[in-house]
Tab-separated table of N, CA and C in Angstrom:
chain	number	residue	atom	x	y	z
A	969	UNK	N	-109.166	176.342	78.502
A	969	UNK	CA	-109.641	176.613	79.943
A	969	UNK	C	-109.922	177.866	80.169
A	970	UNK	N	-110.946	178.383	80.814
A	970	UNK	CA	-111.303	179.932	80.964
A	970	UNK	C	-110.088	180.496	81.877
A	971	UNK	N	-109.640	181.524	81.581
A	971	UNK	CA	-108.563	182.344	82.470
A	971	UNK	C	-109.332	182.451	83.974
A	972	UNK	N	-110.390	182.614	84.253
A	972	UNK	CA	-110.928	182.468	85.616
A	972	UNK	C	-110.714	181.682	86.128
A	973	UNK	N	-110.743	180.298	85.360
A	973	UNK	CA	-110.365	178.841	86.275
A	973	UNK	C	-109.269	178.348	86.690
A	974	UNK	N	-107.975	179.442	86.076
A	974	UNK	CA	-106.926	179.073	86.421
A	974	UNK	C	-106.500	179.804	87.843
A	975	UNK	N	-105.496	178.854	88.400
A	975	UNK	CA	-105.039	179.467	89.768
A	975	UNK	C	-104.657	181.020	89.746
A	976	UNK	N	-104.918	181.832	90.659
A	976	UNK	CA	-104.666	183.152	90.630
A	976	UNK	C	-103.145	183.480	90.576
A	977	UNK	N	-102.247	184.440	89.728
A	977	UNK	CA	-101.094	184.647	89.873
A	977	UNK	C	-101.041	185.991	90.589
A	978	UNK	N	-100.270	186.271	91.424
A	978	UNK	CA	-100.280	187.484	92.445
A	978	UNK	C	-98.715	187.999	92.285
A	979	UNK	N	-98.226	188.878	91.782
A	979	UNK	CA	-97.029	189.490	91.689
A	979	UNK	C	-96.594	190.079	92.904
A	980	UNK	N	-95.338	190.087	93.133
A	980	UNK	CA	-94.801	190.291	94.745
A	980	UNK	C	-95.035	191.591	95.050
A	981	UNK	N	-95.269	192.505	94.342
A	981	UNK	CA	-95.782	193.888	94.878
A	981	UNK	C	-97.308	193.764	95.130
A	982	UNK	N	-98.110	193.066	94.330
A	982	UNK	CA	-99.571	192.831	94.627
A	982	UNK	C	-99.702	192.209	95.927
A	983	UNK	N	-99.111	191.037	96.103
A	983	UNK	CA	-98.830	190.426	97.566
A	983	UNK	C	-98.491	191.272	98.538
A	984	UNK	N	-97.598	192.258	98.420
A	984	UNK	CA	-97.148	192.990	99.387
A	984	UNK	C	-98.730	193.985	99.637
A	985	UNK	N	-99.150	194.403	98.927
A	985	UNK	CA	-100.181	195.223	99.113
A	985	UNK	C	-101.339	194.563	99.537
A	986	UNK	N	-101.777	193.432	99.460
A	986	UNK	CA	-102.709	192.782	99.921
A	986	UNK	C	-102.447	192.399	101.249
A	987	UNK	N	-101.255	192.057	101.533
A	987	UNK	CA	-100.879	191.591	103.018
A	987	UNK	C	-100.935	192.854	103.842
A	988	UNK	N	-100.375	193.994	103.131
A	988	UNK	CA	-100.582	195.185	103.900
A	988	UNK	C	-101.986	195.824	104.363
A	989	UNK	N	-102.973	195.534	103.280
A	989	UNK	CA	-104.287	196.056	103.685
A	989	UNK	C	-105.153	194.727	104.574
A	990	UNK	N	-104.505	193.563	104.474
A	990	UNK	CA	-104.931	192.556	105.319
A	990	UNK	C	-104.726	192.964	106.868
A	991	UNK	N	-103.518	193.124	106.829
A	991	UNK	CA	-102.912	193.367	108.306
A	991	UNK	C	-103.490	194.584	109.027
A	992	UNK	N	-103.787	195.481	108.297
A	992	UNK	CA	-104.758	196.942	108.504
A	992	UNK	C	-106.102	196.405	108.988
A	993	UNK	N	-106.630	195.419	108.338
A	993	UNK	CA	-108.029	195.098	108.425
A	993	UNK	C	-107.920	194.243	109.943
A	994	UNK	N	-106.974	193.398	110.322
A	994	UNK	CA	-106.954	192.735	111.306
A	994	UNK	C	-106.818	193.551	112.570
A	995	UNK	N	-105.807	194.666	112.378
A	995	UNK	CA	-105.642	195.544	113.421
A	995	UNK	C	-106.855	196.469	113.771
A	996	UNK	N	-107.948	196.665	112.761
A	996	UNK	CA	-109.141	197.585	113.201
A	996	UNK	C	-110.249	196.600	113.733
A	997	UNK	N	-109.887	194.931	113.727
A	997	UNK	CA	-110.902	194.177	114.336
A	997	UNK	C	-111.652	193.024	113.588
A	998	UNK	N	-110.849	192.896	112.488
A	998	UNK	CA	-111.318	191.678	111.504
A	998	UNK	C	-111.521	190.568	112.361
A	999	UNK	N	-112.360	189.927	112.632
A	999	UNK	CA	-112.641	188.520	113.340
A	999	UNK	C	-111.697	187.802	112.741
A	1000	UNK	N	-111.254	186.891	113.536
A	1000	UNK	CA	-110.186	185.639	112.859
A	1000	UNK	C	-110.793	184.612	112.211
A	1001	UNK	N	-112.257	184.319	112.419
A	1001	UNK	CA	-113.049	183.192	111.760
A	1001	UNK	C	-113.087	183.747	110.237
A	1002	UNK	N	-113.182	184.980	109.853
A	1002	UNK	CA	-113.277	185.112	108.785
A	1002	UNK	C	-111.997	185.652	107.587
A	1003	UNK	N	-111.091	185.292	108.284
A	1003	UNK	CA	-109.602	186.109	107.788
A	1003	UNK	C	-109.284	185.127	106.460
A	1004	UNK	N	-109.688	183.687	106.346
A	1004	UNK	CA	-109.298	182.988	105.036
A	1004	UNK	C	-110.191	183.580	103.943
A	1005	UNK	N	-111.479	183.783	104.348
A	1005	UNK	CA	-112.544	183.973	103.229
A	1005	UNK	C	-112.358	185.457	102.869
A	1006	UNK	N	-111.797	186.484	103.869
A	1006	UNK	CA	-111.519	187.913	103.385
A	1006	UNK	C	-110.240	187.751	102.380
A	1007	UNK	N	-109.221	187.045	102.969
A	1007	UNK	CA	-108.001	187.205	102.073
A	1007	UNK	C	-108.342	186.654	100.843
A	1008	UNK	N	-109.029	185.312	100.641
A	1008	UNK	CA	-109.298	184.687	99.411
A	1008	UNK	C	-110.146	185.676	98.319
A	1009	UNK	N	-111.163	186.538	98.924
A	1009	UNK	CA	-111.923	187.331	98.403
A	1009	UNK	C	-111.091	188.617	97.773
A	1010	UNK	N	-110.108	189.123	98.606
A	1010	UNK	CA	-109.104	189.921	98.131
A	1010	UNK	C	-108.184	189.688	96.931
A	1011	UNK	N	-107.680	188.502	96.700
A	1011	UNK	CA	-106.944	188.102	95.719
A	1011	UNK	C	-108.027	187.828	94.608
A	1012	UNK	N	-108.950	187.286	94.827
A	1012	UNK	CA	-110.058	187.118	93.746
A	1012	UNK	C	-110.295	188.673	93.056
A	1013	UNK	N	-110.533	189.497	94.052
A	1013	UNK	CA	-110.939	190.772	93.347
A	1013	UNK	C	-109.875	191.443	92.677
A	1014	UNK	N	-108.619	191.133	92.960
A	1014	UNK	CA	-107.535	191.495	92.397
A	1014	UNK	C	-107.314	191.014	91.105
A	1015	UNK	N	-107.261	189.618	91.204
A	1015	UNK	CA	-106.650	188.773	89.763
A	1015	UNK	C	-108.327	188.489	89.055
A	1016	UNK	N	-109.491	188.726	89.441
A	1016	UNK	CA	-110.461	188.332	88.810
A	1016	UNK	C	-110.646	186.874	88.463
A	1017	UNK	N	-109.906	186.188	89.087
A	1017	UNK	CA	-109.708	184.565	89.178
A	1017	UNK	C	-110.825	183.946	90.361
A	1018	UNK	N	-111.493	182.755	90.018
A	1018	UNK	CA	-112.543	182.405	90.892
A	1018	UNK	C	-111.711	180.985	91.431
A	1019	UNK	N	-110.616	180.893	91.176
A	1019	UNK	CA	-109.691	179.691	92.048
A	1019	UNK	C	-108.564	180.282	92.247
A	1020	UNK	N	-108.383	180.188	93.984
A	1020	UNK	CA	-107.171	180.882	94.355
A	1020	UNK	C	-106.422	179.636	95.236
A	1021	UNK	N	-105.259	179.977	94.867
A	1021	UNK	CA	-104.365	179.111	95.843
A	1021	UNK	C	-104.461	179.011	97.063
A	1022	UNK	N	-104.701	177.946	98.050
A	1022	UNK	CA	-104.991	177.981	99.449
A	1022	UNK	C	-103.656	178.513	100.191
A	1023	UNK	N	-102.542	177.768	99.519
A	1023	UNK	CA	-101.332	178.426	100.023
A	1023	UNK	C	-100.928	179.958	99.997
A	1024	UNK	N	-101.177	180.437	98.929
A	1024	UNK	CA	-101.380	181.903	99.079
A	1024	UNK	C	-102.136	182.749	99.856
A	1025	UNK	N	-103.491	181.889	100.214
A	1025	UNK	CA	-104.386	182.602	101.310
A	1025	UNK	C	-103.468	182.464	102.751
A	1026	UNK	N	-103.020	181.131	102.886
A	1026	UNK	CA	-102.445	180.928	104.091
A	1026	UNK	C	-101.059	182.084	104.402
A	1027	UNK	N	-100.549	182.441	103.396
A	1027	UNK	CA	-99.076	183.367	103.272
A	1027	UNK	C	-100.062	184.683	103.858
A	1028	UNK	N	-101.111	185.122	103.426
A	1028	UNK	CA	-101.587	186.264	103.500
A	1028	UNK	C	-101.674	186.175	104.859
A	1029	UNK	N	-102.592	185.340	105.620
A	1029	UNK	CA	-102.943	185.439	107.134
A	1029	UNK	C	-102.303	185.008	107.926
A	1030	UNK	N	-101.073	184.402	107.750
A	1030	UNK	CA	-99.984	184.136	108.651
A	1030	UNK	C	-99.491	185.291	109.453
A	1031	UNK	N	-99.423	185.073	110.728
A	1031	UNK	CA	-99.220	186.185	111.598
A	1031	UNK	C	-97.708	186.629	111.573
């Protein structure tokens, strides 16, 4: 299986960085209807993975 097809693995540090950046974007006015898409893209950009765990996305966008 191609590594890009595996679910993205994110370290605790990377999760914290993504969560902080996401919270800043929300505070700056990121519309709620794009939150999941933006969080998924952030994880994908970091991990170079095309398959992102939906639970990870939900943890990132959780208030």
